[in-house]
Amino acid sequence: MKKIVSGIKPTGSLTLGNYLGAIKQFVKLQEERKEDEFYLFIADLHAITTRQTPHELRNRTLDIAAMYIASGLDKDRTTMFIQSEVLQHAELGYILQSNVYMGELERMTQYKDKVAKGEESIASSLFTYPALMAADILLYDADYVPVGDDQKQHLELTRDIANRFNHYYNDFFTVPEPIIPEVGARIMDLQDPYKKMSKSSDNPKGYITMFDEENMIKKKIRSAKTDSLGVIKYDPINQTGLANLLNIYASATDTNVEEIVLKYKVSNYKTFKEDLGQVLVDLLIPIQERYQDLIKSDSLQEILNQGRDRASDYAFKKMRKCKRKVGLGRK
Ligand code: TYM
């Protein structure tokens, strides 16, 4: 039995990128790996590395929980919880800060991007964020961590931290492996296909959220940037926007890009985009309907209570052993 752990940060609305790169993969893995255990959380401690409005943060945290279940996760096979409700994340995060070097944190692209943008007042927790992320994973002895491509570097650092800790204190943490999907790992912005689709983008036409209505979804796909070549083929260098749309199509329909190209070879961008819009509507609208039922229900609260208790149980034992290893507190 393997353990699979992952999380999503409740900043901004969930996007199609989060869904195709992460949530859809969790559901797929759960269907494929009947023997394995799933720990999925909402990373609210990570969200406050940038300033959040308290009631919005709390609403978005619940939104993600409801979306996980609405997307098809089996609640009976998932330990789903809110990160800040399991105290040991912050505790282990601090210990791991003492096992990661400034130089390593300085090399993280997410941090470097923020600095490059010239943002002032960057919180120190944004810098130490990867240590907390490592804690999220190592606390549960995760074997696998399904994530999109942008989290690969954080996963590599998590592995380095685990190996370093294991070397110094004798084997203690499981060294996790990332699971990155073949298609859908990097969904790009619809208006600027050179940058990742992100909930923090300034231009809402560039991303589809999990809450967009039918007409909005279709409109955003219709106005997605393509090129003037007018031929449907997969050429990420010269037809970057179209390549992104082909990836979205393939990922949303569980096919591969070649099949989609073949299907639309003699077609045109307009028809392709209309069809893709419909594919996404068919995918997202049923999820939204299930979400609406869940968000108001007591069952979501129960799932989160249960998840918190189960995760805390494991985390408490792991931390007790960890502190003993490190020499903290009394025996
Ligand atoms: P976050 O909240 O930015 O993203 C959540 C998940 O969605 C994936 N993702 C994408 N995949 C494809 N295309 C995109 N455009 C796209 N945008 C986002 C991300 O790769 C991720 O899998 N630090 C993490 C949250 C986290 C975490 C963890 C993840 C905290 N602790 C422990 C795994 C394990 C983050 O900010 O993800």
Tab-separated table of N, CA and C in Angstrom, residues 204-279:
chain	number	residue	atom	x	y	z
A	204	PRO	N	-8.436	38.281	-16.768
A	204	PRO	CA	-9.337	37.134	-16.551
A	204	PRO	C	-9.668	36.370	-17.831
A	205	LYS	N	-9.435	36.990	-19.002
A	205	LYS	CA	-9.690	36.261	-20.252
A	205	LYS	C	-8.640	35.163	-20.478
A	206	GLY	N	-7.554	35.269	-19.706
A	206	GLY	CA	-6.454	34.312	-19.875
A	206	GLY	C	-6.682	32.990	-19.159
A	207	TYR	N	-7.628	32.972	-18.232
A	207	TYR	CA	-7.854	31.712	-17.513
A	207	TYR	C	-9.339	31.400	-17.384
A	208	ILE	N	-9.622	30.099	-17.332
A	208	ILE	CA	-10.988	29.637	-17.095
A	208	ILE	C	-11.033	29.183	-15.653
A	209	THR	N	-12.014	29.674	-14.901
A	209	THR	CA	-12.092	29.184	-13.520
A	209	THR	C	-13.082	28.029	-13.468
A	210	MET	N	-13.025	27.302	-12.386
A	210	MET	CA	-13.927	26.166	-12.192
A	210	MET	C	-15.365	26.641	-11.964
A	211	PHE	N	-15.526	27.946	-11.825
A	211	PHE	CA	-16.849	28.489	-11.532
A	211	PHE	C	-17.438	29.250	-12.721
A	212	ASP	N	-16.708	29.343	-13.819
A	212	ASP	CA	-17.205	30.090	-14.973
A	212	ASP	C	-18.477	29.458	-15.536
A	213	GLU	N	-19.391	30.324	-15.984
A	213	GLU	CA	-20.626	29.820	-16.577
A	213	GLU	C	-20.386	29.395	-18.014
A	214	GLU	N	-21.359	28.628	-18.525
A	214	GLU	CA	-21.271	28.066	-19.876
A	214	GLU	C	-20.814	29.087	-20.931
A	215	ASN	N	-21.515	30.219	-20.974
A	215	ASN	CA	-21.194	31.193	-22.016
A	215	ASN	C	-19.811	31.793	-21.847
A	216	MET	N	-19.436	31.971	-20.601
A	216	MET	CA	-18.110	32.528	-20.302
A	216	MET	C	-17.008	31.575	-20.768
A	217	ILE	N	-17.204	30.286	-20.500
A	217	ILE	CA	-16.203	29.272	-20.895
A	217	ILE	C	-16.028	29.320	-22.420
A	218	LYS	N	-17.178	29.307	-23.118
A	218	LYS	CA	-17.127	29.285	-24.587
A	218	LYS	C	-16.476	30.556	-25.128
A	219	LYS	N	-16.835	31.666	-24.505
A	219	LYS	CA	-16.304	32.956	-24.954
A	219	LYS	C	-14.779	33.026	-24.782
A	220	LYS	N	-14.317	32.533	-23.649
A	220	LYS	CA	-12.871	32.595	-23.399
A	220	LYS	C	-12.086	31.708	-24.374
A	221	ILE	N	-12.673	30.555	-24.693
A	221	ILE	CA	-11.990	29.672	-25.656
A	221	ILE	C	-12.022	30.303	-27.049
A	222	ARG	N	-13.175	30.873	-27.406
A	222	ARG	CA	-13.300	31.526	-28.713
A	222	ARG	C	-12.251	32.628	-28.879
A	223	SER	N	-12.022	33.363	-27.805
A	223	SER	CA	-11.094	34.494	-27.940
A	223	SER	C	-9.649	34.129	-27.561
A	224	ALA	N	-9.400	32.838	-27.368
A	224	ALA	CA	-8.023	32.419	-27.023
A	224	ALA	C	-7.086	32.740	-28.181
A	225	LYS	N	-5.912	33.158	-27.835
A	225	LYS	CA	-4.931	33.564	-28.849
A	225	LYS	C	-4.441	32.349	-29.648
A	226	THR	N	-4.505	32.466	-30.965
A	226	THR	CA	-3.889	31.415	-31.790
A	226	THR	C	-2.882	32.082	-32.723
A	227	ASP	N	-2.970	31.853	-34.030
A	227	ASP	CA	-1.981	32.426	-34.944
A	227	ASP	C	-2.635	32.603	-36.296
A	228	SER	N	-1.883	33.087	-37.263
A	228	SER	CA	-2.492	33.321	-38.574
A	228	SER	C	-2.159	32.204	-39.569
A	229	LEU	N	-1.550	31.118	-39.079
A	229	LEU	CA	-1.173	30.039	-40.005
A	229	LEU	C	-2.395	29.240	-40.468
A	230	GLY	N	-3.347	29.089	-39.573
A	230	GLY	CA	-4.623	28.470	-39.959
A	230	GLY	C	-4.599	26.970	-40.183
A	231	VAL	N	-3.514	26.286	-39.806
A	231	VAL	CA	-3.501	24.816	-39.946
A	231	VAL	C	-3.468	24.179	-38.560
A	232	ILE	N	-4.243	23.123	-38.421
A	232	ILE	CA	-4.270	22.474	-37.112
A	232	ILE	C	-3.194	21.403	-37.050
A	233	LYS	N	-2.093	21.773	-36.409
A	233	LYS	CA	-1.059	20.780	-36.100
A	233	LYS	C	-0.395	21.177	-34.783
A	234	TYR	N	0.326	20.243	-34.205
A	234	TYR	CA	0.903	20.490	-32.883
A	234	TYR	C	2.318	21.017	-33.046
A	235	ASP	N	2.455	22.322	-32.888
A	235	ASP	CA	3.763	22.946	-33.062
A	235	ASP	C	3.941	24.001	-31.949
A	236	PRO	N	4.380	23.544	-30.779
A	236	PRO	CA	4.453	24.457	-29.631
A	236	PRO	C	5.358	25.667	-29.853
A	237	ILE	N	6.300	25.576	-30.799
A	237	ILE	CA	7.209	26.711	-31.015
A	237	ILE	C	6.517	27.791	-31.855
A	238	ASN	N	5.963	27.372	-33.018
A	238	ASN	CA	5.378	28.356	-33.929
A	238	ASN	C	3.882	28.569	-33.735
A	239	GLN	N	3.236	27.609	-33.076
A	239	GLN	CA	1.785	27.734	-32.850
A	239	GLN	C	1.493	27.464	-31.366
A	240	THR	N	2.105	28.303	-30.552
A	240	THR	CA	2.087	28.080	-29.099
A	240	THR	C	0.670	28.076	-28.524
A	241	GLY	N	-0.125	29.048	-28.961
A	241	GLY	CA	-1.490	29.140	-28.446
A	241	GLY	C	-2.315	27.920	-28.836
A	242	LEU	N	-2.214	27.533	-30.100
A	242	LEU	CA	-2.965	26.371	-30.567
A	242	LEU	C	-2.502	25.108	-29.839
A	243	ALA	N	-1.189	24.975	-29.650
A	243	ALA	CA	-0.644	23.793	-28.951
A	243	ALA	C	-1.242	23.692	-27.553
A	244	ASN	N	-1.408	24.836	-26.907
A	244	ASN	CA	-2.012	24.836	-25.571
A	244	ASN	C	-3.458	24.338	-25.639
A	245	LEU	N	-4.194	24.823	-26.637
A	245	LEU	CA	-5.590	24.397	-26.768
A	245	LEU	C	-5.680	22.897	-27.072
A	246	LEU	N	-4.745	22.404	-27.876
A	246	LEU	CA	-4.734	20.965	-28.174
A	246	LEU	C	-4.454	20.163	-26.901
A	247	ASN	N	-3.532	20.672	-26.094
A	247	ASN	CA	-3.243	20.004	-24.816
A	247	ASN	C	-4.463	19.982	-23.912
A	248	ILE	N	-5.155	21.126	-23.874
A	248	ILE	CA	-6.349	21.206	-23.023
A	248	ILE	C	-7.378	20.181	-23.492
A	249	TYR	N	-7.577	20.134	-24.802
A	249	TYR	CA	-8.551	19.203	-25.379
A	249	TYR	C	-8.175	17.767	-25.015
A	250	ALA	N	-6.905	17.435	-25.253
A	250	ALA	CA	-6.455	16.056	-25.000
A	250	ALA	C	-6.604	15.699	-23.523
A	251	SER	N	-6.202	16.621	-22.667
A	251	SER	CA	-6.264	16.337	-21.239
A	251	SER	C	-7.716	16.218	-20.763
A	252	ALA	N	-8.562	17.099	-21.266
A	252	ALA	CA	-9.965	17.089	-20.829
A	252	ALA	C	-10.700	15.836	-21.288
A	253	THR	N	-10.274	15.267	-22.412
A	253	THR	CA	-10.987	14.110	-22.947
A	253	THR	C	-10.207	12.809	-22.757
A	254	ASP	N	-9.106	12.871	-22.016
A	254	ASP	CA	-8.282	11.686	-21.783
A	254	ASP	C	-7.824	11.024	-23.077
A	255	THR	N	-7.465	11.828	-24.044
A	255	THR	CA	-6.914	11.270	-25.277
A	255	THR	C	-5.510	11.833	-25.436
A	256	ASN	N	-4.898	11.607	-26.601
A	256	ASN	CA	-3.611	12.264	-26.779
A	256	ASN	C	-3.703	13.275	-27.921
A	257	VAL	N	-2.707	14.145	-27.932
A	257	VAL	CA	-2.734	15.273	-28.866
A	257	VAL	C	-2.809	14.790	-30.330
A	258	GLU	N	-2.110	13.700	-30.629
A	258	GLU	CA	-2.089	13.205	-32.018
A	258	GLU	C	-3.507	12.897	-32.510
A	259	GLU	N	-4.284	12.267	-31.647
A	259	GLU	CA	-5.656	11.916	-32.046
A	259	GLU	C	-6.485	13.162	-32.349
A	260	ILE	N	-6.282	14.177	-31.532
A	260	ILE	CA	-7.054	15.413	-31.720
A	260	ILE	C	-6.632	16.093	-33.029
A	261	VAL	N	-5.331	16.118	-33.262
A	261	VAL	CA	-4.828	16.732	-34.504
A	261	VAL	C	-5.428	16.014	-35.712
A	262	LEU	N	-5.447	14.708	-35.644
A	262	LEU	CA	-5.987	13.901	-36.742
A	262	LEU	C	-7.463	14.233	-36.974
A	263	LYS	N	-8.188	14.356	-35.876
A	263	LYS	CA	-9.623	14.624	-35.961
A	263	LYS	C	-9.916	15.979	-36.624
A	264	TYR	N	-9.046	16.951	-36.370
A	264	TYR	CA	-9.329	18.320	-36.855
A	264	TYR	C	-8.433	18.762	-38.008
A	265	LYS	N	-7.691	17.797	-38.559
A	265	LYS	CA	-6.717	18.117	-39.609
A	265	LYS	C	-7.328	18.939	-40.746
A	266	VAL	N	-8.501	18.534	-41.169
A	266	VAL	CA	-9.113	19.244	-42.303
A	266	VAL	C	-10.145	20.273	-41.844
A	267	SER	N	-10.109	20.585	-40.575
A	267	SER	CA	-11.075	21.535	-40.040
A	267	SER	C	-10.437	22.923	-39.943
A	268	ASN	N	-11.031	23.793	-39.174
A	268	ASN	CA	-10.439	25.128	-38.995
A	268	ASN	C	-10.481	25.527	-37.522
A	269	TYR	N	-9.834	26.642	-37.193
A	269	TYR	CA	-9.729	27.050	-35.788
A	269	TYR	C	-11.101	27.289	-35.178
A	270	LYS	N	-11.985	27.864	-35.996
A	270	LYS	CA	-13.298	28.242	-35.460
A	270	LYS	C	-14.049	26.993	-34.965
A	271	THR	N	-14.111	25.983	-35.834
A	271	THR	CA	-14.809	24.748	-35.457
A	271	THR	C	-14.119	24.081	-34.273
A	272	PHE	N	-12.799	24.023	-34.340
A	272	PHE	CA	-12.044	23.392	-33.256
A	272	PHE	C	-12.337	24.083	-31.924
A	273	LYS	N	-12.339	25.396	-31.961
A	273	LYS	CA	-12.591	26.141	-30.716
A	273	LYS	C	-14.020	25.950	-30.213
A	274	GLU	N	-14.974	25.934	-31.159
A	274	GLU	CA	-16.367	25.699	-30.737
A	274	GLU	C	-16.471	24.347	-30.038
A	275	ASP	N	-15.847	23.327	-30.640
A	275	ASP	CA	-15.912	21.976	-30.052
A	275	ASP	C	-15.220	21.940	-28.696
A	276	LEU	N	-14.064	22.591	-28.610
A	276	LEU	CA	-13.327	22.579	-27.343
A	276	LEU	C	-14.152	23.269	-26.252
A	277	GLY	N	-14.787	24.386	-26.621
A	277	GLY	CA	-15.652	25.084	-25.662
A	277	GLY	C	-16.718	24.132	-25.124
A	278	GLN	N	-17.315	23.364	-26.049
A	278	GLN	CA	-18.376	22.432	-25.630
A	278	GLN	C	-17.811	21.309	-24.754
A	279	VAL	N	-16.629	20.815	-25.119
A	279	VAL	CA	-15.974	19.764	-24.305
A	279	VAL	C	-15.805	20.255	-22.867
